[in-house]
Amino acid sequence: MKKVLFVCLGNICRSPLAEGIFKKLTEEAGLQDKIFVDSAGTSSYHIGELPDYRACQIAEKNGIILTHRARQVRKEDFNEFDYILAADKSNLQHLQNLQSLVSHSKAQLHLIRDWEGKNLEVPDPYYGSMKDFEQSYFLLEKALKHFVEYLQKEISQKTAKR
Ligand code: 4NP
């Protein structure tokens, strides 16, 4: 089982969207039993809240229902998750700082768009318009298709070695 955690600032826009899109893509790839997914925020601003209505809207338009409740990243996440993927560089920096305080961290930290190129971010849509949420969806879907392909290879190599 591979465990993946998506992280943004508030855990109400980009990371719950990433979680929903990733879940759909892994189901389409038949990997749903091999992958566990969750999302979290580096801030405590929105703990317990459902995703922003604009994130829910763009997800629903694409056949995805978001039911995640916002939570903050915790130290144990670094022991539990194989991959922790951040939406932007500032959240990645926050995760790197936290990881340095954790013993036996197994998590690999990356930007969500690392499989497309170096230092590419998913910009924060919170203070923007519906267009910005559409852009977030587009960027996340593109990035996550690459990541699912990568995981698919990783999982099949592991099975072949057994
Ligand atoms: P997210 O967007 O990090 O993609 O969930 C934000 C949500 C809330 C805030 C900032 C970004 N905020 O400042 O409350």
mmCIF file of C-alpha atoms and ligand atoms in Angstrom:
data_model
loop_
_atom_site.group_PDB
_atom_site.id
_atom_site.type_symbol
_atom_site.label_atom_id
_atom_site.label_comp_id
_atom_site.label_asym_id
_atom_site.label_seq_id
_atom_site.Cartn_x
_atom_site.Cartn_y
_atom_site.Cartn_z
ATOM 1 C CA MET A 1 0.000 0.000 0.000
ATOM 2 C CA LYS A 2 1.361 3.420 -1.007
ATOM 3 C CA LYS A 3 0.170 6.347 1.077
ATOM 4 C CA VAL A 4 -0.060 9.806 -0.450
ATOM 5 C CA LEU A 5 -0.825 13.095 1.337
ATOM 6 C CA PHE A 6 -1.591 16.316 -0.555
ATOM 7 C CA VAL A 7 -0.832 19.566 1.215
ATOM 8 C CA CYS A 8 -1.695 23.236 0.661
ATOM 9 C CA LEU A 9 -2.191 26.175 3.025
ATOM 10 C CA GLY A 10 -5.851 25.979 4.041
ATOM 11 C CA ASN A 11 -6.786 22.418 2.988
ATOM 12 C CA ILE A 12 -10.020 23.771 1.504
ATOM 13 C CA CYS A 13 -9.049 24.500 -2.143
ATOM 14 C CA ARG A 14 -6.048 22.875 -3.830
ATOM 15 C CA SER A 15 -5.264 19.839 -1.658
ATOM 16 C CA PRO A 16 -8.830 18.477 -1.294
ATOM 17 C CA LEU A 17 -9.204 18.971 -5.061
ATOM 18 C CA ALA A 18 -5.938 17.066 -5.580
ATOM 19 C CA GLU A 19 -7.203 14.327 -3.266
ATOM 20 C CA GLY A 20 -10.480 13.990 -5.220
ATOM 21 C CA ILE A 21 -8.838 14.049 -8.655
ATOM 22 C CA PHE A 22 -6.133 11.592 -7.570
ATOM 23 C CA LYS A 23 -8.741 9.211 -6.145
ATOM 24 C CA LYS A 24 -10.614 9.248 -9.445
ATOM 25 C CA LEU A 25 -7.449 8.686 -11.484
ATOM 26 C CA THR A 26 -6.265 5.810 -9.293
ATOM 27 C CA GLU A 27 -9.694 4.176 -9.556
ATOM 28 C CA GLU A 28 -9.583 4.528 -13.327
ATOM 29 C CA ALA A 29 -6.138 2.885 -13.274
ATOM 30 C CA GLY A 30 -7.450 0.036 -11.081
ATOM 31 C CA LEU A 31 -5.072 1.006 -8.270
ATOM 32 C CA GLN A 32 -7.662 1.877 -5.630
ATOM 33 C CA ASP A 33 -6.687 -1.055 -3.375
ATOM 34 C CA LYS A 34 -3.005 -0.234 -3.587
ATOM 35 C CA ILE A 35 -3.118 3.475 -2.761
ATOM 36 C CA PHE A 36 -4.363 5.430 0.248
ATOM 37 C CA VAL A 37 -4.885 9.176 -0.137
ATOM 38 C CA ASP A 38 -5.559 12.080 2.233
ATOM 39 C CA SER A 39 -5.012 15.834 2.325
ATOM 40 C CA ALA A 40 -4.057 18.423 4.935
ATOM 41 C CA GLY A 41 -3.143 22.084 5.366
ATOM 42 C CA THR A 42 -0.021 23.674 6.791
ATOM 43 C CA SER A 43 -2.240 26.266 8.534
ATOM 44 C CA SER A 44 -4.968 25.803 11.142
ATOM 45 C CA TYR A 45 -7.262 28.425 9.524
ATOM 46 C CA HIS A 46 -10.037 26.113 8.334
ATOM 47 C CA ILE A 47 -9.829 22.986 10.515
ATOM 48 C CA GLY A 48 -13.049 20.940 10.327
ATOM 49 C CA GLU A 49 -14.455 22.793 7.314
ATOM 50 C CA LEU A 50 -15.644 21.285 4.038
ATOM 51 C CA PRO A 51 -13.794 22.467 0.891
ATOM 52 C CA ASP A 52 -14.484 25.945 -0.520
ATOM 53 C CA TYR A 53 -17.737 25.952 -2.543
ATOM 54 C CA ARG A 54 -15.819 26.888 -5.703
ATOM 55 C CA ALA A 55 -13.574 23.835 -5.340
ATOM 56 C CA CYS A 56 -16.690 21.689 -4.811
ATOM 57 C CA GLN A 57 -18.299 23.216 -7.908
ATOM 58 C CA ILE A 58 -15.420 22.535 -10.272
ATOM 59 C CA ALA A 59 -15.011 19.032 -8.829
ATOM 60 C CA GLU A 60 -18.711 18.244 -9.274
ATOM 61 C CA LYS A 61 -18.583 19.471 -12.851
ATOM 62 C CA ASN A 62 -16.021 16.706 -13.366
ATOM 63 C CA GLY A 63 -17.961 14.022 -11.541
ATOM 64 C CA ILE A 64 -16.124 14.286 -8.213
ATOM 65 C CA ILE A 65 -17.817 14.878 -4.848
ATOM 66 C CA LEU A 66 -15.548 16.407 -2.212
ATOM 67 C CA THR A 67 -16.348 15.392 1.366
ATOM 68 C CA HIS A 68 -12.982 15.992 3.037
ATOM 69 C CA ARG A 69 -12.892 17.944 6.315
ATOM 70 C CA ALA A 70 -9.881 20.223 6.651
ATOM 71 C CA ARG A 71 -7.139 19.192 9.032
ATOM 72 C CA GLN A 72 -3.651 20.421 9.790
ATOM 73 C CA VAL A 73 -0.480 18.490 8.916
ATOM 74 C CA ARG A 74 0.886 16.632 11.957
ATOM 75 C CA LYS A 75 4.270 15.138 12.766
ATOM 76 C CA GLU A 76 2.920 11.574 12.533
ATOM 77 C CA ASP A 77 2.094 12.176 8.856
ATOM 78 C CA PHE A 78 5.841 11.970 8.122
ATOM 79 C CA ASN A 79 5.974 8.456 9.580
ATOM 80 C CA GLU A 80 2.742 7.300 7.980
ATOM 81 C CA PHE A 81 2.833 8.627 4.401
ATOM 82 C CA ASP A 82 5.218 7.546 1.609
ATOM 83 C CA TYR A 83 4.688 10.719 -0.392
ATOM 84 C CA ILE A 84 3.751 14.168 0.861
ATOM 85 C CA LEU A 85 3.122 16.490 -2.077
ATOM 86 C CA ALA A 86 2.829 20.262 -1.680
ATOM 87 C CA ALA A 87 0.946 22.624 -3.972
ATOM 88 C CA ASP A 88 3.591 25.368 -3.886
ATOM 89 C CA LYS A 89 7.095 26.176 -2.711
ATOM 90 C CA SER A 90 6.064 27.943 0.459
ATOM 91 C CA ASN A 91 4.077 24.932 1.680
ATOM 92 C CA LEU A 92 6.946 22.635 0.645
ATOM 93 C CA GLN A 93 9.341 24.762 2.721
ATOM 94 C CA HIS A 94 6.968 24.502 5.685
ATOM 95 C CA LEU A 95 6.891 20.694 5.291
ATOM 96 C CA GLN A 96 10.691 20.513 5.059
ATOM 97 C CA ASN A 97 10.983 22.486 8.301
ATOM 98 C CA LEU A 98 8.502 20.196 10.043
ATOM 99 C CA GLN A 99 10.192 17.063 8.707
ATOM 100 C CA SER A 100 13.497 18.152 10.232
ATOM 101 C CA LEU A 101 11.840 17.897 13.664
ATOM 102 C CA VAL A 102 10.560 14.358 13.098
ATOM 103 C CA SER A 103 12.576 11.228 13.784
ATOM 104 C CA HIS A 104 12.251 8.235 11.435
ATOM 105 C CA SER A 105 10.363 10.214 8.791
ATOM 106 C CA LYS A 106 9.807 7.998 5.762
ATOM 107 C CA ALA A 107 7.954 10.525 3.633
ATOM 108 C CA GLN A 108 9.370 11.773 0.345
ATOM 109 C CA LEU A 109 8.536 15.462 -0.041
ATOM 110 C CA HIS A 110 7.802 16.912 -3.468
ATOM 111 C CA LEU A 111 5.848 19.594 -5.253
ATOM 112 C CA ILE A 112 2.683 18.178 -6.854
ATOM 113 C CA ARG A 113 3.984 19.253 -10.270
ATOM 114 C CA ASP A 114 7.503 17.763 -9.841
ATOM 115 C CA TRP A 115 6.809 15.053 -12.424
ATOM 116 C CA GLU A 116 6.303 17.754 -15.074
ATOM 117 C CA GLY A 117 9.301 19.957 -14.355
ATOM 118 C CA LYS A 118 11.315 21.746 -11.719
ATOM 119 C CA ASN A 119 9.783 24.255 -9.278
ATOM 120 C CA LEU A 120 6.343 24.369 -10.898
ATOM 121 C CA GLU A 121 3.538 25.448 -8.547
ATOM 122 C CA VAL A 122 -0.242 25.259 -8.346
ATOM 123 C CA PRO A 123 -1.041 28.901 -7.459
ATOM 124 C CA ASP A 124 -3.416 29.715 -4.611
ATOM 125 C CA PRO A 125 -6.926 30.339 -6.063
ATOM 126 C CA TYR A 126 -8.562 31.378 -2.754
ATOM 127 C CA TYR A 127 -8.615 35.151 -3.391
ATOM 128 C CA GLY A 128 -9.310 34.661 -7.096
ATOM 129 C CA SER A 129 -12.333 33.900 -9.262
ATOM 130 C CA MET A 130 -13.964 30.738 -10.585
ATOM 131 C CA LYS A 131 -11.465 30.972 -13.487
ATOM 132 C CA ASP A 132 -8.634 30.503 -11.009
ATOM 133 C CA PHE A 133 -10.310 27.391 -9.617
ATOM 134 C CA GLU A 134 -10.699 26.042 -13.148
ATOM 135 C CA GLN A 135 -6.983 26.662 -13.667
ATOM 136 C CA SER A 136 -6.174 24.856 -10.387
ATOM 137 C CA TYR A 137 -8.252 21.884 -11.537
ATOM 138 C CA PHE A 138 -6.537 21.814 -14.917
ATOM 139 C CA LEU A 139 -3.026 22.020 -13.418
ATOM 140 C CA LEU A 140 -3.774 19.401 -10.763
ATOM 141 C CA GLU A 141 -5.294 16.937 -13.199
ATOM 142 C CA LYS A 142 -2.336 17.264 -15.571
ATOM 143 C CA ALA A 143 0.214 16.877 -12.760
ATOM 144 C CA LEU A 144 -1.583 13.949 -11.160
ATOM 145 C CA LYS A 145 -1.836 12.005 -14.400
ATOM 146 C CA HIS A 146 1.982 12.058 -14.469
ATOM 147 C CA PHE A 147 2.208 11.062 -10.814
ATOM 148 C CA VAL A 148 -0.264 8.158 -11.205
ATOM 149 C CA GLU A 149 1.759 6.867 -14.154
ATOM 150 C CA TYR A 150 4.898 7.048 -12.039
ATOM 151 C CA LEU A 151 3.242 5.202 -9.143
ATOM 152 C CA GLN A 152 1.829 2.599 -11.488
ATOM 153 C CA LYS A 153 5.379 1.793 -12.650
ATOM 154 C CA GLU A 154 6.690 1.766 -9.099
ATOM 155 C CA ILE A 155 3.942 -0.626 -7.975
ATOM 156 C CA SER A 156 4.336 -3.002 -10.934
ATOM 157 C CA GLN A 157 8.143 -3.134 -10.502
ATOM 158 C CA LYS A 158 7.666 -4.074 -6.869
ATOM 159 C CA THR A 159 5.197 -6.830 -7.775
ATOM 160 C CA ALA A 160 7.568 -8.168 -10.470
ATOM 161 C CA LYS A 161 10.436 -8.452 -7.932
ATOM 162 C CA ARG A 162 8.422 -10.712 -5.594
HETATM 163 P P1 4NP B 1 -5.730 26.401 -0.232
HETATM 164 O O1 4NP B 1 -6.305 27.882 -0.395
HETATM 165 O O2 4NP B 1 -4.391 26.534 0.470
HETATM 166 O O3 4NP B 1 -5.584 25.927 -1.629
HETATM 167 O O4 4NP B 1 -6.732 25.640 0.586
HETATM 168 C C1 4NP B 1 -6.403 28.787 0.674
HETATM 169 C C2 4NP B 1 -7.479 28.702 1.534
HETATM 170 C C3 4NP B 1 -7.603 29.602 2.573
HETATM 171 C C4 4NP B 1 -6.642 30.585 2.736
HETATM 172 C C5 4NP B 1 -5.563 30.667 1.869
HETATM 173 C C6 4NP B 1 -5.436 29.763 0.837
HETATM 174 N N1 4NP B 1 -6.780 31.542 3.793
HETATM 175 O O5 4NP B 1 -5.942 32.450 3.863
HETATM 176 O O6 4NP B 1 -7.730 31.445 4.585
#
